[in-house]
Coordinates of N, CA and C in Angstrom, one line a residue:
M1 N -15.4 24.0 160.1 CA -14.4 22.9 159.6 C -13.1 23.8 159.4
S2 N -12.1 23.0 160.0 CA -10.7 23.4 159.7 C -10.0 22.5 158.8
E3 N -8.8 23.0 158.6 CA -7.9 22.8 157.3 C -7.5 21.1 157.8
S4 N -7.7 20.8 159.1 CA -7.3 19.6 159.4 C -8.2 18.6 158.9
D5 N -9.5 19.0 159.0 CA -10.6 18.2 158.5 C -10.6 17.7 157.1
I6 N -9.5 18.1 156.2 CA -9.5 18.0 154.8 C -8.7 17.0 154.7
P7 N -9.0 15.7 153.9 CA -8.5 14.4 153.6 C -7.0 15.0 153.0
P8 N -6.1 14.1 153.0 CA -4.5 14.4 152.5 C -4.7 14.9 151.2
D9 N -5.7 14.1 150.4 CA -5.7 14.5 149.1 C -6.7 15.2 148.6
G10 N -7.5 15.9 149.2 CA -8.5 16.7 149.1 C -8.0 18.3 148.9
R11 N -8.8 18.6 148.3 CA -8.5 20.4 148.1 C -9.5 21.0 148.7
P12 N -9.3 21.9 149.3 CA -10.4 22.8 150.2 C -11.5 23.0 149.3
V13 N -11.3 23.5 148.3 CA -12.6 23.8 147.4 C -13.5 22.5 147.1
D14 N -12.6 21.5 146.9 CA -13.5 20.5 146.6 C -14.6 20.2 147.8
V15 N -13.7 20.2 149.1 CA -14.6 19.9 150.1 C -15.5 20.8 150.4
Y16 N -15.6 22.2 150.1 CA -16.7 23.2 150.3 C -17.6 22.8 149.0
L17 N -17.3 22.5 147.9 CA -18.3 22.3 146.8 C -19.1 21.3 147.5
D18 N -18.5 20.0 148.1 CA -19.1 18.6 148.6 C -20.1 19.3 149.5
L19 N -20.0 20.3 150.5 CA -20.9 20.5 151.6 C -21.8 21.3 151.1
L20 N -21.5 22.2 150.0 CA -22.9 22.9 149.4 C -23.7 22.2 148.6
R21 N -23.3 21.0 147.8 CA -24.0 20.0 147.3 C -25.0 19.3 148.1
I22 N -24.6 19.0 149.2 CA -25.6 18.5 150.4 C -26.7 19.8 150.8
R23 N -26.1 20.6 151.1 CA -27.0 21.8 151.8 C -27.7 22.7 150.7
M24 N -27.3 22.9 149.6 CA -28.3 23.7 148.4 C -29.1 23.0 148.2
D25 N -30.2 23.7 147.3 CA -31.2 23.3 146.7 C -30.6 22.9 144.9
T26 N -30.7 21.7 144.6 CA -30.4 21.0 143.7 C -30.2 21.7 142.1
E27 N -31.1 22.6 142.0 CA -31.2 23.7 140.8 C -30.3 24.7 141.3
D28 N -30.3 25.2 142.6 CA -29.5 26.4 143.0 C -27.9 25.8 142.7
Y29 N -27.3 24.5 143.2 CA -26.2 24.1 143.4 C -26.1 23.8 141.6
R30 N -26.8 23.5 140.8 CA -26.2 23.3 139.2 C -25.9 24.6 138.9
L31 N -26.8 25.8 139.1 CA -26.5 27.0 138.8 C -25.4 27.6 139.1
L32 N -25.0 27.3 140.4 CA -23.5 27.5 141.0 C -22.4 27.3 140.4
L33 N -22.5 25.8 140.1 CA -21.5 24.9 139.1 C -21.0 25.6 138.0
R34 N -22.1 25.9 137.0 CA -22.1 26.7 135.9 C -21.3 27.9 136.0
V35 N -21.6 28.8 136.9 CA -21.2 30.1 137.4 C -19.6 30.1 137.6
V36 N -19.4 28.6 138.4 CA -18.0 28.9 138.9 C -16.8 27.8 138.3
E37 N -17.2 27.1 137.3 CA -16.7 26.0 136.8 C -15.6 26.4 135.9
P38 N -15.9 27.7 135.0 CA -15.1 28.2 134.1 C -14.0 28.8 135.0
V39 N -14.1 29.3 135.9 CA -13.4 30.1 137.1 C -12.3 29.2 137.4
L40 N -12.9 28.1 138.2 CA -12.1 27.1 138.8 C -11.2 26.3 137.6
Q41 N -11.5 26.4 136.4 CA -10.8 25.8 135.6 C -9.7 26.8 135.0
A42 N -10.0 28.0 135.1 CA -8.9 28.9 134.7 C -7.9 28.9 136.0
I43 N -8.2 28.8 137.1 CA -7.5 29.0 138.2 C -6.4 27.7 138.2
E44 N -7.0 26.6 137.8 CA -6.4 25.3 137.9 C -5.2 25.6 136.7
E45 N -5.6 25.9 135.7 CA -4.6 26.4 134.4 C -3.9 27.4 134.6
H46 N -4.0 28.1 136.0 CA -3.2 29.6 135.8 C -3.5 30.4 134.7
R47 N -4.6 30.5 134.5 CA -4.4 31.3 133.3 C -6.0 32.9 133.7
L48 N -5.9 33.0 135.1 CA -6.8 33.9 135.6 C -7.3 35.4 135.1
S49 N -6.2 36.0 134.3 CA -5.9 36.8 133.7 C -6.8 37.1 132.6
G50 N -7.4 35.8 132.0 CA -8.5 35.7 130.8 C -9.9 35.6 131.4
V51 N -10.0 35.3 132.5 CA -11.4 35.2 132.8 C -12.2 36.6 133.4
D52 N -13.5 36.5 132.8 CA -14.1 37.7 133.3 C -15.5 36.9 133.8
L53 N -15.7 37.3 135.1 CA -16.9 37.1 136.1 C -17.3 38.1 136.6
A54 N -18.6 38.3 136.3 CA -19.6 39.4 137.1 C -20.5 38.5 137.8
L55 N -20.6 38.7 139.4 CA -21.6 38.0 140.0 C -22.7 38.9 140.5
D56 N -22.5 40.2 139.8 CA -23.9 41.2 140.2 C -25.0 41.4 139.2
G57 N -25.5 40.4 138.6 CA -26.6 40.0 138.1 C -25.8 40.0 136.5
G58 N -26.6 41.2 135.6 CA -26.1 40.9 134.4 C -27.5 40.6 133.6
G59 N -27.2 39.9 132.7 CA -28.4 39.3 132.0 C -29.4 38.4 132.4
D60 N -28.4 37.2 133.2 CA -29.3 36.1 134.1 C -28.8 36.3 135.4
E61 N -30.4 36.7 135.9 CA -30.1 37.1 137.5 C -29.9 36.2 138.5
L62 N -28.8 36.1 139.0 CA -28.6 35.2 139.8 C -28.9 35.4 141.4
P63 N -29.7 34.4 141.7 CA -30.1 34.7 143.6 C -29.1 35.1 144.3
Q64 N -29.3 36.0 145.2 CA -28.3 36.7 145.8 C -27.4 35.3 146.7
E65 N -28.2 34.0 147.3 CA -27.4 33.3 148.0 C -26.4 32.2 146.9
V66 N -26.9 32.1 145.5 CA -26.0 31.6 144.6 C -24.7 32.4 144.2
R67 N -24.8 33.9 144.2 CA -23.6 34.7 144.3 C -22.9 34.8 145.3
D68 N -23.3 34.7 146.6 CA -22.6 34.7 147.5 C -21.7 33.2 147.5
E69 N -22.5 32.1 147.6 CA -21.7 31.0 147.4 C -20.8 30.8 146.6
A70 N -21.2 31.7 145.2 CA -19.9 31.5 144.1 C -18.7 32.1 144.3
A71 N -18.9 33.4 145.3 CA -17.9 34.4 145.7 C -17.1 33.4 146.6
L72 N -17.8 33.0 147.6 CA -16.8 31.8 148.5 C -16.2 30.5 147.9
V73 N -17.0 29.9 146.9 CA -16.0 29.1 146.1 C -14.7 29.4 145.4
I74 N -15.0 30.6 144.8 CA -13.9 31.2 144.2 C -12.6 31.5 145.2
A75 N -13.0 32.0 146.2 CA -12.3 32.6 147.1 C -11.6 31.3 147.8
T76 N -12.1 30.0 148.3 CA -11.4 29.1 148.9 C -10.7 28.6 147.8
A77 N -10.9 28.6 146.5 CA -10.1 28.1 145.3 C -8.8 28.7 145.6
V78 N -8.9 30.3 145.4 CA -7.8 30.7 145.4 C -7.0 31.0 147.0
T79 N -7.7 31.1 148.0 CA -6.7 31.1 148.9 C -6.4 29.9 149.6
G80 N -7.5 28.7 149.5 CA -6.8 27.6 149.9 C -7.8 27.7 151.9
R81 N -8.3 28.5 151.8 CA -9.1 28.7 153.3 C -10.4 28.5 153.3
L82 N -11.0 27.7 154.1 CA -12.5 27.2 154.4 C -13.2 28.4 155.3
D83 N -12.5 29.7 155.6 CA -13.2 30.5 156.5 C -13.2 31.6 156.4
N84 N -13.7 31.8 154.8 CA -14.2 33.0 154.0 C -15.6 33.5 154.6
E85 N -15.8 34.7 154.4 CA -17.1 35.4 154.8 C -17.5 36.2 153.7
V86 N -18.8 36.6 153.4 CA -19.3 37.6 152.8 C -19.8 38.5 153.4
V87 N -19.3 39.9 153.8 CA -19.7 40.7 154.2 C -20.2 42.0 153.4
E88 N -21.1 42.7 153.9 CA -21.9 43.7 153.3 C -21.5 45.3 153.9
L89 N -20.8 46.0 152.7 CA -20.1 47.6 153.5 C -21.1 48.4 152.9
E90 N -21.4 49.2 153.9 CA -21.8 50.6 153.0 C -20.6 51.8 152.6
V91 N -20.8 51.8 151.3 CA -19.9 52.8 150.8 C -20.0 53.9 150.5
D92 N -21.3 54.0 150.0 CA -21.6 55.5 149.3 C -23.0 55.3 149.1
E93 N -23.7 56.3 148.5 CA -25.2 56.5 148.5 C -25.6 55.7 147.2
N94 N -24.9 55.0 146.8 CA -25.7 54.0 145.4 C -26.0 52.5 146.0
G95 N -25.4 52.5 147.7 CA -26.1 50.9 148.1 C -24.7 50.1 148.8
P96 N -25.1 49.3 149.3 CA -24.1 48.4 149.9 C -23.3 47.5 148.9
V97 N -21.9 47.4 149.3 CA -20.8 46.8 148.5 C -20.8 45.2 149.1
R98 N -20.9 43.8 148.8 CA -20.5 42.5 149.1 C -19.2 42.1 148.7
V99 N -18.4 41.9 149.8 CA -17.0 41.5 149.8 C -16.6 40.3 150.4
V100 N -15.7 39.5 149.7 CA -15.3 38.4 150.6 C -14.0 38.5 151.3
T101 N -14.2 38.3 152.4 CA -12.8 38.4 153.4 C -12.9 37.0 154.5
D102 N -11.6 37.2 155.1 CA -11.5 35.9 156.1 C -12.4 36.3 157.0
A103 N -12.6 35.4 158.0 CA -13.3 35.0 159.4 C -12.8 36.5 160.6
A104 N -11.5 36.6 160.5 CA -10.9 37.5 161.4 C -11.3 39.1 161.1
T105 N -10.9 39.3 159.7 CA -11.2 40.7 159.3 C -12.8 40.9 159.2
A106 N -13.8 39.5 158.8 CA -14.9 40.0 159.0 C -15.5 40.3 160.4
A107 N -14.8 39.8 161.5 CA -15.1 40.4 162.5 C -14.5 41.6 163.3
D108 N -13.6 42.2 162.5 CA -12.9 43.3 163.0 C -13.6 44.7 162.3
P109 N -14.7 45.1 163.0 CA -14.9 46.6 162.6 C -13.9 47.5 162.2
S110 N -13.1 47.9 162.7 CA -11.8 48.8 162.2 C -11.3 48.2 160.5
R111 N -11.1 47.0 160.6 CA -10.4 46.6 159.3 C -11.6 46.8 158.4
L112 N -12.8 46.4 158.4 CA -13.9 46.7 157.6 C -14.1 48.1 157.1
D113 N -13.8 49.2 157.9 CA -13.9 50.3 157.7 C -12.9 50.7 156.8
E114 N -11.6 50.2 156.9 CA -10.7 50.8 156.0 C -11.0 50.1 154.8
I115 N -11.3 48.7 154.6 CA -11.9 48.1 153.5 C -13.0 49.1 152.8
A116 N -13.6 49.5 153.7 CA -14.6 50.3 152.7 C -14.2 51.7 152.5
D117 N -13.2 52.2 153.0 CA -12.5 53.6 152.6 C -11.9 53.2 151.5
Y118 N -11.4 52.2 151.4 CA -10.4 51.9 150.2 C -11.5 51.8 149.0
I119 N -12.5 51.0 149.1 CA -13.5 51.0 148.2 C -13.9 52.6 147.6
R120 N -14.3 53.2 148.7 CA -14.9 54.5 148.1 C -13.6 55.2 147.5
D121 N -12.6 55.2 147.8 CA -11.4 55.9 147.3 C -11.1 55.4 145.7
R122 N -11.3 54.1 145.3 CA -10.9 53.4 144.2 C -12.4 54.1 143.5
H123 N -13.6 54.1 143.9 CA -14.6 54.6 143.3 C -14.5 55.8 142.7
R124 N -14.1 57.0 143.7 CA -13.9 58.3 143.4 C -12.7 58.0 142.1
Q125 N -11.6 57.5 142.6 CA -10.8 58.0 141.3 C -11.2 57.2 140.0
N126 N -12.1 56.3 140.0 CA -12.3 55.3 138.9 C -13.4 56.4 137.9
E127 N -14.1 57.3 138.8 CA -15.1 58.2 138.3 C -14.4 59.5 137.7
E128 N -13.2 59.8 138.4 CA -12.2 60.9 137.8 C -11.6 60.6 136.6
L129 N -11.1 59.2 136.7 CA -10.6 58.9 135.3 C -11.9 58.7 134.3
R130 N -13.0 58.3 134.5 CA -13.9 58.2 133.5 C -14.3 59.6 132.9
G131 N -14.1 60.5 134.0 CA -14.6 62.2 133.5 C -13.4 62.4 132.5
I132 N -12.0 62.0 132.6 CA -10.9 62.5 132.0 C -11.2 61.9 130.6
A133 N -11.6 60.7 130.6 CA -11.7 59.9 129.3 C -12.8 60.5 128.4
E134 N -14.0 60.6 128.8 CA -14.7 61.3 128.3 C -14.4 62.7 127.9
A135 N -14.1 63.5 128.6 CA -13.6 64.6 128.3 C -12.5 64.6 126.9
S136 N -11.9 63.6 127.0 CA -10.9 63.3 125.8 C -11.4 62.4 124.7
G137 N -12.6 62.0 124.9 CA -13.2 61.2 123.7 C -13.1 59.9 123.6
L138 N -12.4 59.6 124.9 CA -11.9 58.0 125.1 C -13.0 57.0 125.4
P139 N -13.2 55.6 125.3 CA -14.2 54.8 126.0 C -14.0 55.0 127.6
T140 N -15.4 55.1 127.7 CA -15.5 55.3 129.6 C -16.0 53.8 130.2
D141 N -15.8 52.9 129.6 CA -16.5 51.8 130.0 C -15.2 50.5 130.7
F142 N -14.7 51.4 131.5 CA -13.5 50.5 132.2 C -13.9 50.2 133.9

């Protein structure tokens, strides 16, 4: 689907949610809505800085398909694009990291390597900062 397929009064995220409603199991779709509705509301109200969203499990384990679709719904709401994809990158010994990117980047191995390198660097920096905080007696849960 391209942007030209979106009705003039429609938002890409609404079109994407309608497609998911048709394609997904009803219970999974309801779970998806519970996850993304607060974020979509925050985006609409321009108050994203106060929203905390973790799609990596936590207390209630989300099925991977729901996590991926939630990430894609949010990306569609933020970017207005329908060509987002979830890609899995190997970044360290802790296992793969899933990221959302546009289709062109997802198809470009050198670009994906750059993203993986960036994630590795950020992880290393966070670990250094965590060590400094711990040695200083400061909280390390950032």
